[in-house]
Amino acid sequence: MKGPARNVVNTALTKASNHAALRRPFTPDPPSPKDAAMAEDTPSAAIEIRDLVKEYSAQGDAPPKLALKGVSFDVPEGGIFGLLGPNGAGKSTLINIMAGLVMKTSGTVRIWGHDIDRDHRNAKLNIGIVPQEIVFDPFFTPFEVLENQSGMYGVTKALRRSEALLRAVHLWDKRDAYSRSLSGGMKRRLLIAKAMVHSPPVLVLDEPTAGVDVELRRQLWELVSELNAEGVTVVLTTHYLEEAEQLCDRIAIINHGELIANQTTKEMVGMAREKIVRITVDKDLAGPPMEKAFVKAEVMDPRTLEITYDRDASSAGQVLALVQQHGYAIEDVTTREADLEDVFVQLTSQGRA
């Protein structure tokens, strides 16, 4: 059986305080003959999505809305996968379909080899969703939140790992406090622990750092990286593109319900055609020099010029030579390589054109 084996856990191990506790599985009910037959079909990816379509019905005078238009991609097992897109692109719809909160119109979704329609029980057992919103009873303690969530997944009391999970997310000292009294960062960590009570091999984080401070973002990403190191496949949506570039092994971009890119992070960053050079000259600039080779030229201060050019059509040396032809001597030069944000803007702008 691919992935973490679902063996009975020795309850003494639940007192462990390391992050490996987040990956310890529990034993579900024995599979039916049909489920057992499906289990023999070893999944080639953690999540497989094929020709996924979602159309929302017309509301009042508004026409039907096609939120997903035949999206197909795989999420490789064991990595951190970035799912990016502008607001309204269809990311949340896709996540809600995987979570069983939205019914798809057509297409197939398999989670850890289990079809969400034909084998929805095992599909749900193999995925944990961390929503953007804070969703737990504020009058429950963190320990009670995890105990209740474990019960909803059918985890028997002997196999629950609430203590180990709280220790892993550094909330054991807050186990008896009302959840409403936790800080924003603590609440986010509790959501991750809540999503892991049934030991899913796939964890989906929907905008986990939206509206949080820099230190909290760093703590959350450390926790996510540790989970991934323990074998959890992570799917991440975020509007902080620098985070996606640093964390993700592979990135898919959705725009207007369509998949417009799906590549390794390195390959995607390499797609950027534009490059920026910042030039300091020997005298005050009369204005930005205009050349066909420049995509954009801006005066940043009286003697500093920033030029964007197409690296496939020109070189930095050619750009400098053109500036010198305007009567300026070059005193300093710095360049900035393209990053994921440049590619994202380029691809999604094409979709708006």
CSV table of C-alpha atoms in Angstrom, one decimal:
chain,number,residue,atom,x,y,z
A,1,MET,CA,0.0,0.0,0.0
A,2,LYS,CA,1.4,3.3,-1.0
A,3,GLY,CA,2.0,6.1,1.5
A,4,PRO,CA,1.9,5.8,5.3
A,5,ALA,CA,0.7,2.5,6.4
A,6,ARG,CA,-2.4,2.6,8.7
A,7,ASN,CA,-1.1,0.5,11.6
A,8,VAL,CA,-2.6,0.5,15.1
A,9,VAL,CA,-0.7,3.1,17.2
A,10,ASN,CA,0.7,2.2,20.5
A,11,THR,CA,-1.1,4.7,22.8
A,12,ALA,CA,2.1,5.3,24.7
A,13,LEU,CA,3.6,6.9,21.6
A,14,THR,CA,1.0,9.6,21.7
A,15,LYS,CA,3.0,11.3,24.4
A,16,ALA,CA,5.8,12.0,22.0
A,17,SER,CA,6.4,15.7,21.5
A,18,ASN,CA,8.2,15.8,18.2
A,19,HIS,CA,6.7,16.6,14.8
A,20,ALA,CA,6.7,13.1,13.6
A,21,ALA,CA,3.5,12.7,15.7
A,22,LEU,CA,1.7,14.6,13.0
A,23,ARG,CA,2.3,11.8,10.5
A,24,ARG,CA,1.3,8.8,12.7
A,25,PRO,CA,-1.7,7.1,11.1
A,26,PHE,CA,-4.7,5.4,12.7
A,27,THR,CA,-6.4,2.2,11.6
A,28,PRO,CA,-9.7,2.8,9.8
A,29,ASP,CA,-12.5,0.3,9.5
A,30,PRO,CA,-11.6,-2.7,7.3
A,31,PRO,CA,-12.1,-1.9,3.6
A,32,SER,CA,-14.9,-3.4,1.6
A,33,PRO,CA,-13.9,-5.8,-1.3
A,34,LYS,CA,-14.5,-2.9,-3.7
A,35,ASP,CA,-12.2,-0.6,-1.7
A,36,ALA,CA,-9.6,-3.3,-1.5
A,37,ALA,CA,-9.6,-3.8,-5.2
A,38,MET,CA,-9.2,0.0,-5.7
A,39,ALA,CA,-6.3,0.0,-3.3
A,40,GLU,CA,-4.4,-2.3,-5.6
A,41,ASP,CA,-4.5,0.5,-8.2
A,42,THR,CA,-1.5,2.4,-6.7
A,43,PRO,CA,-1.9,6.1,-7.2
A,44,SER,CA,0.7,7.8,-9.4
A,45,ALA,CA,0.2,11.2,-7.6
A,46,ALA,CA,-1.1,12.4,-4.3
A,47,ILE,CA,-4.0,14.2,-6.2
A,48,GLU,CA,-5.1,13.6,-9.7
A,49,ILE,CA,-7.5,16.1,-11.4
A,50,ARG,CA,-8.9,15.4,-14.8
A,51,ASP,CA,-11.2,17.7,-16.9
A,52,LEU,CA,-12.7,19.3,-13.9
A,53,VAL,CA,-15.7,21.5,-14.6
A,54,LYS,CA,-17.8,23.5,-12.2
A,55,GLU,CA,-20.7,25.7,-13.4
A,56,TYR,CA,-22.7,27.6,-10.8
A,57,SER,CA,-26.4,28.0,-11.7
A,58,ALA,CA,-27.9,31.3,-12.7
A,59,GLN,CA,-28.8,33.6,-9.8
A,60,GLY,CA,-31.6,36.1,-10.6
A,61,ASP,CA,-30.7,38.0,-13.7
A,62,ALA,CA,-27.1,36.9,-13.6
A,63,PRO,CA,-26.2,34.1,-16.1
A,64,PRO,CA,-24.6,30.8,-15.1
A,65,LYS,CA,-21.0,31.1,-14.0
A,66,LEU,CA,-18.4,28.7,-15.2
A,67,ALA,CA,-15.9,28.7,-12.4
A,68,LEU,CA,-13.7,25.8,-13.6
A,69,LYS,CA,-13.2,25.0,-17.3
A,70,GLY,CA,-11.8,21.5,-17.7
A,71,VAL,CA,-8.9,21.8,-15.4
A,72,SER,CA,-6.4,18.9,-15.4
A,73,PHE,CA,-3.2,18.4,-13.4
A,74,ASP,CA,-1.5,16.1,-10.9
A,75,VAL,CA,0.0,17.0,-7.5
A,76,PRO,CA,3.2,14.9,-7.1
A,77,GLU,CA,3.5,12.9,-3.9
A,78,GLY,CA,5.8,14.2,-1.2
A,79,GLY,CA,6.3,17.7,-2.3
A,80,ILE,CA,5.0,21.2,-1.7
A,81,PHE,CA,2.7,22.2,-4.5
A,82,GLY,CA,1.6,25.8,-5.1
A,83,LEU,CA,-1.8,26.6,-6.5
A,84,LEU,CA,-1.8,30.3,-7.5
A,85,GLY,CA,-4.2,32.6,-9.2
A,86,PRO,CA,-5.9,36.0,-9.0
A,87,ASN,CA,-9.0,36.5,-6.8
A,88,GLY,CA,-11.9,34.7,-8.5
A,89,ALA,CA,-9.7,32.5,-10.6
A,90,GLY,CA,-11.3,29.3,-9.2
A,91,LYS,CA,-8.8,28.2,-6.6
A,92,SER,CA,-11.3,28.1,-3.7
A,93,THR,CA,-13.9,26.3,-5.8
A,94,LEU,CA,-11.3,23.6,-6.6
A,95,ILE,CA,-10.3,23.2,-3.0
A,96,ASN,CA,-13.9,23.0,-1.9
A,97,ILE,CA,-14.6,20.3,-4.4
A,98,MET,CA,-11.7,18.3,-3.0
A,99,ALA,CA,-13.1,18.9,0.5
A,100,GLY,CA,-16.5,17.7,-0.5
A,101,LEU,CA,-18.1,21.1,0.2
A,102,VAL,CA,-18.9,21.8,-3.5
A,103,MET,CA,-20.4,19.4,-6.0
A,104,LYS,CA,-18.5,19.4,-9.3
A,105,THR,CA,-20.3,19.5,-12.6
A,106,SER,CA,-18.1,17.0,-14.4
A,107,GLY,CA,-14.6,15.6,-14.4
A,108,THR,CA,-12.8,13.4,-11.9
A,109,VAL,CA,-10.7,14.0,-8.8
A,110,ARG,CA,-8.7,11.3,-7.0
A,111,ILE,CA,-7.1,11.8,-3.7
A,112,TRP,CA,-4.4,9.3,-2.8
A,113,GLY,CA,-5.9,7.1,-5.4
A,114,HIS,CA,-9.5,7.3,-4.2
A,115,ASP,CA,-12.2,8.8,-6.4
A,116,ILE,CA,-14.1,11.5,-4.5
A,117,ASP,CA,-17.4,10.2,-6.0
A,118,ARG,CA,-17.0,6.4,-6.0
A,119,ASP,CA,-14.9,6.2,-2.8
A,120,HIS,CA,-15.6,9.5,-1.0
A,121,ARG,CA,-15.0,8.0,2.5
A,122,ASN,CA,-11.4,7.0,1.8
A,123,ALA,CA,-10.8,10.2,-0.2
A,124,LYS,CA,-11.8,12.3,2.8
A,125,LEU,CA,-9.6,10.2,5.1
A,126,ASN,CA,-6.6,11.0,3.0
A,127,ILE,CA,-6.8,14.8,3.0
A,128,GLY,CA,-6.8,17.5,5.6
A,129,ILE,CA,-8.0,21.0,4.8
A,130,VAL,CA,-6.8,24.1,6.6
A,131,PRO,CA,-9.2,26.9,5.6
A,132,GLN,CA,-8.4,30.6,5.5
A,133,GLU,CA,-11.2,31.3,8.0
A,134,ILE,CA,-10.9,30.4,11.7
A,135,VAL,CA,-13.4,27.6,12.1
A,136,PHE,CA,-13.7,26.1,15.5
A,137,ASP,CA,-15.8,26.8,18.6
A,138,PRO,CA,-14.3,29.7,20.5
A,139,PHE,CA,-15.6,28.3,23.8
A,140,PHE,CA,-13.8,25.0,23.4
A,141,THR,CA,-10.2,24.5,24.6
A,142,PRO,CA,-7.6,23.4,22.0
A,143,PHE,CA,-7.6,19.9,23.5
A,144,GLU,CA,-11.4,19.7,23.1
A,145,VAL,CA,-11.3,21.0,19.6
A,146,LEU,CA,-8.9,18.2,18.6
A,147,GLU,CA,-10.9,15.6,20.5
A,148,ASN,CA,-14.1,16.6,18.8
A,149,GLN,CA,-12.6,16.6,15.4
A,150,SER,CA,-11.1,13.2,16.0
A,151,GLY,CA,-14.5,11.8,17.0
A,152,MET,CA,-16.0,13.2,13.8
A,153,TYR,CA,-13.4,11.2,11.8
A,154,GLY,CA,-14.2,8.0,13.8
A,155,VAL,CA,-10.9,7.9,15.6
A,156,THR,CA,-11.4,5.9,18.8
A,157,LYS,CA,-10.3,7.4,22.1
A,158,ALA,CA,-7.5,4.9,22.4
A,159,LEU,CA,-6.0,6.1,19.1
A,160,ARG,CA,-6.5,9.9,19.4
A,161,ARG,CA,-3.3,12.0,19.4
A,162,SER,CA,-4.5,15.3,20.7
A,163,GLU,CA,-1.7,15.7,23.2
A,164,ALA,CA,1.0,14.8,20.6
A,165,LEU,CA,-0.5,17.2,18.1
A,166,LEU,CA,-0.7,20.1,20.5
A,167,ARG,CA,2.9,19.5,21.5
A,168,ALA,CA,3.9,19.4,17.9
A,169,VAL,CA,2.4,22.7,17.1
A,170,HIS,CA,3.6,24.2,20.4
A,171,LEU,CA,0.2,24.6,22.0
A,172,TRP,CA,0.3,22.1,24.8
A,173,ASP,CA,0.7,24.8,27.4
A,174,LYS,CA,-2.6,26.3,26.1
A,175,ARG,CA,-4.5,23.0,26.1
A,176,ASP,CA,-7.0,24.2,28.7
A,177,ALA,CA,-7.4,27.8,27.6
A,178,TYR,CA,-10.5,28.9,25.7
A,179,SER,CA,-9.7,28.9,21.9
A,180,ARG,CA,-11.0,32.5,21.7
A,181,SER,CA,-8.1,33.6,23.9
A,182,LEU,CA,-5.4,32.4,21.6
A,183,SER,CA,-3.4,34.7,19.5
A,184,GLY,CA,-3.7,34.8,15.7
A,185,GLY,CA,-0.7,32.6,15.3
A,186,MET,CA,-1.8,30.1,17.8
A,187,LYS,CA,-5.2,29.8,16.1
A,188,ARG,CA,-3.5,29.1,12.8
A,189,ARG,CA,-1.4,26.4,14.3
A,190,LEU,CA,-4.4,24.9,16.0
A,191,LEU,CA,-6.1,24.7,12.6
A,192,ILE,CA,-3.2,22.8,11.2
A,193,ALA,CA,-3.3,20.3,14.1
A,194,LYS,CA,-7.1,20.0,13.6
A,195,ALA,CA,-6.6,19.1,10.0
A,196,MET,CA,-4.1,16.4,11.0
A,197,VAL,CA,-6.1,14.5,13.6
A,198,HIS,CA,-6.8,11.6,11.2
A,199,SER,CA,-3.2,11.5,9.9
A,200,PRO,CA,-3.9,12.4,6.2
A,201,PRO,CA,-1.0,12.1,3.8
A,202,VAL,CA,-2.2,15.2,2.0
A,203,LEU,CA,-2.6,18.6,3.6
A,204,VAL,CA,-4.2,21.6,1.8
A,205,LEU,CA,-3.5,25.1,3.2
A,206,ASP,CA,-5.8,27.8,1.8
A,207,GLU,CA,-4.2,31.2,2.3
A,208,PRO,CA,-2.7,30.3,5.7
A,209,THR,CA,-0.7,33.5,6.1
A,210,ALA,CA,-3.4,36.0,5.0
A,211,GLY,CA,-3.4,39.0,7.3
A,212,VAL,CA,-0.7,37.7,9.7
A,213,ASP,CA,2.5,39.4,10.7
A,214,VAL,CA,6.0,38.5,9.4
A,215,GLU,CA,7.0,36.5,12.5
A,216,LEU,CA,3.9,34.4,12.4
A,217,ARG,CA,4.4,33.7,8.8
A,218,ARG,CA,7.9,32.4,9.5
A,219,GLN,CA,6.6,30.2,12.3
A,220,LEU,CA,3.9,28.7,10.1
A,221,TRP,CA,6.2,28.0,7.2
A,222,GLU,CA,8.7,26.3,9.6
A,223,LEU,CA,5.8,24.0,10.8
A,224,VAL,CA,4.7,23.3,7.2
A,225,SER,CA,8.3,22.5,6.1
A,226,GLU,CA,8.6,20.1,9.1
A,227,LEU,CA,5.4,18.4,8.1
A,228,ASN,CA,6.6,18.0,4.6
A,229,ALA,CA,9.9,16.6,5.8
A,230,GLU,CA,7.9,13.9,7.6
A,231,GLY,CA,6.2,12.9,4.3
A,232,VAL,CA,3.1,15.0,4.1
A,233,THR,CA,2.2,16.2,0.6
A,234,VAL,CA,1.3,19.9,1.0
A,235,VAL,CA,-0.9,21.9,-1.4
A,236,LEU,CA,-0.6,25.7,-0.8
A,237,THR,CA,-2.6,28.6,-2.0
A,238,THR,CA,-1.2,32.1,-1.3
A,239,HIS,CA,-1.0,35.6,-2.6
A,240,TYR,CA,2.5,36.0,-1.2
A,241,LEU,CA,4.4,35.0,-4.3
A,242,GLU,CA,7.8,35.2,-2.7
A,243,GLU,CA,6.6,32.5,-0.2
A,244,ALA,CA,5.5,30.2,-3.0
A,245,GLU,CA,8.8,30.7,-4.8
A,246,GLN,CA,10.8,29.8,-1.7
A,247,LEU,CA,8.6,26.9,-0.5
A,248,CYS,CA,7.1,25.1,-3.5
A,249,ASP,CA,8.7,22.4,-5.6
A,250,ARG,CA,6.0,22.9,-8.3
A,251,ILE,CA,3.5,25.6,-9.1
A,252,ALA,CA,0.2,25.7,-11.1
A,253,ILE,CA,-1.5,28.9,-12.0
A,254,ILE,CA,-5.3,29.1,-12.6
A,255,ASN,CA,-6.8,32.2,-14.3
A,256,HIS,CA,-10.5,32.6,-15.2
A,257,GLY,CA,-11.1,28.9,-14.4
A,258,GLU,CA,-8.4,27.6,-16.7
A,259,LEU,CA,-5.0,26.1,-16.0
A,260,ILE,CA,-2.5,28.4,-17.7
A,261,ALA,CA,0.8,27.0,-16.2
A,262,ASN,CA,2.0,24.0,-14.4
A,263,GLN,CA,5.8,23.6,-14.0
A,264,THR,CA,8.5,23.2,-11.5
A,265,THR,CA,9.2,26.4,-9.7
A,266,LYS,CA,12.6,26.7,-11.4
A,267,GLU,CA,11.2,26.2,-14.8
A,268,MET,CA,8.4,28.7,-14.2
A,269,VAL,CA,10.7,31.5,-12.9
A,270,GLY,CA,12.9,30.8,-16.0
A,271,MET,CA,9.9,31.7,-18.2
A,272,ALA,CA,10.2,35.4,-17.5
A,273,ARG,CA,11.5,37.3,-20.5
A,274,GLU,CA,11.9,40.7,-18.8
A,275,LYS,CA,14.9,41.8,-16.8
A,276,ILE,CA,15.6,45.0,-14.9
A,277,VAL,CA,18.8,47.0,-14.8
A,278,ARG,CA,19.3,50.0,-12.5
A,279,ILE,CA,21.8,52.5,-13.7
A,280,THR,CA,23.5,55.5,-11.9
A,281,VAL,CA,24.8,58.1,-14.3
A,282,ASP,CA,27.2,61.0,-13.9
A,283,LYS,CA,24.7,63.9,-14.2
A,284,ASP,CA,21.1,64.7,-13.6
A,285,LEU,CA,18.7,63.0,-16.1
A,286,ALA,CA,16.7,65.2,-18.4
A,287,GLY,CA,14.1,62.4,-18.5
A,288,PRO,CA,13.9,58.7,-19.3
A,289,PRO,CA,15.7,57.9,-22.5
A,290,MET,CA,13.4,56.3,-25.1
A,291,GLU,CA,14.6,53.3,-27.1
A,292,LYS,CA,12.7,50.5,-28.9
A,293,ALA,CA,14.9,48.0,-27.0
A,294,PHE,CA,13.4,49.3,-23.7
A,295,VAL,CA,10.2,47.8,-22.5
A,296,LYS,CA,10.1,50.5,-19.8
A,297,ALA,CA,12.4,53.2,-18.6
A,298,GLU,CA,11.8,55.1,-15.3
A,299,VAL,CA,13.8,57.9,-13.6
A,300,MET,CA,14.0,56.8,-9.9
A,301,ASP,CA,15.9,59.8,-8.7
A,302,PRO,CA,17.8,62.6,-10.4
A,303,ARG,CA,20.7,60.4,-11.4
A,304,THR,CA,19.3,56.9,-11.2
A,305,LEU,CA,17.5,55.2,-14.1
A,306,GLU,CA,15.7,51.8,-14.1
A,307,ILE,CA,15.2,50.1,-17.4
A,308,THR,CA,13.2,47.0,-18.1
A,309,TYR,CA,14.2,45.1,-21.3
A,310,ASP,CA,13.4,41.8,-23.0
A,311,ARG,CA,16.4,39.6,-22.3
A,312,ASP,CA,15.6,37.5,-25.4
A,313,ALA,CA,15.9,40.6,-27.7
A,314,SER,CA,18.7,42.5,-25.9
A,315,SER,CA,21.6,42.2,-23.5
A,316,ALA,CA,22.6,44.3,-20.6
A,317,GLY,CA,25.6,45.5,-22.5
A,318,GLN,CA,23.4,46.7,-25.3
A,319,VAL,CA,21.1,48.6,-22.8
A,320,LEU,CA,24.2,50.3,-21.3
A,321,ALA,CA,25.5,51.3,-24.7
A,322,LEU,CA,22.1,52.9,-25.6
A,323,VAL,CA,22.2,54.9,-22.4
A,324,GLN,CA,25.7,56.1,-23.1
A,325,GLN,CA,24.6,57.2,-26.6
A,326,HIS,CA,22.3,59.7,-24.9
A,327,GLY,CA,25.3,61.4,-23.4
A,328,TYR,CA,25.5,59.8,-20.0
A,329,ALA,CA,28.5,58.2,-18.4
A,330,ILE,CA,27.8,55.0,-16.3
A,331,GLU,CA,28.9,55.2,-12.7
A,332,ASP,CA,27.1,52.1,-11.2
A,333,VAL,CA,24.9,49.3,-12.4
A,334,THR,CA,22.8,46.7,-10.6
A,335,THR,CA,20.5,44.1,-12.2
A,336,ARG,CA,17.6,42.2,-10.9
A,337,GLU,CA,16.7,38.7,-12.2
A,338,ALA,CA,13.1,37.9,-12.9
A,339,ASP,CA,11.1,36.2,-10.1
A,340,LEU,CA,7.8,34.4,-9.7
A,341,GLU,CA,5.9,37.6,-9.4
A,342,ASP,CA,7.1,38.8,-12.8
A,343,VAL,CA,6.0,35.5,-14.4
A,344,PHE,CA,2.7,35.5,-12.6
A,345,VAL,CA,1.9,39.1,-13.7
A,346,GLN,CA,3.0,38.2,-17.3
A,347,LEU,CA,0.8,35.1,-17.5
A,348,THR,CA,-2.3,36.5,-15.9
A,349,SER,CA,-2.1,39.8,-17.9
A,350,GLN,CA,-2.1,37.7,-21.1
A,351,GLY,CA,-5.4,36.2,-19.9
A,352,ARG,CA,-6.9,39.7,-19.5
A,353,ALA,CA,-5.8,40.8,-22.9
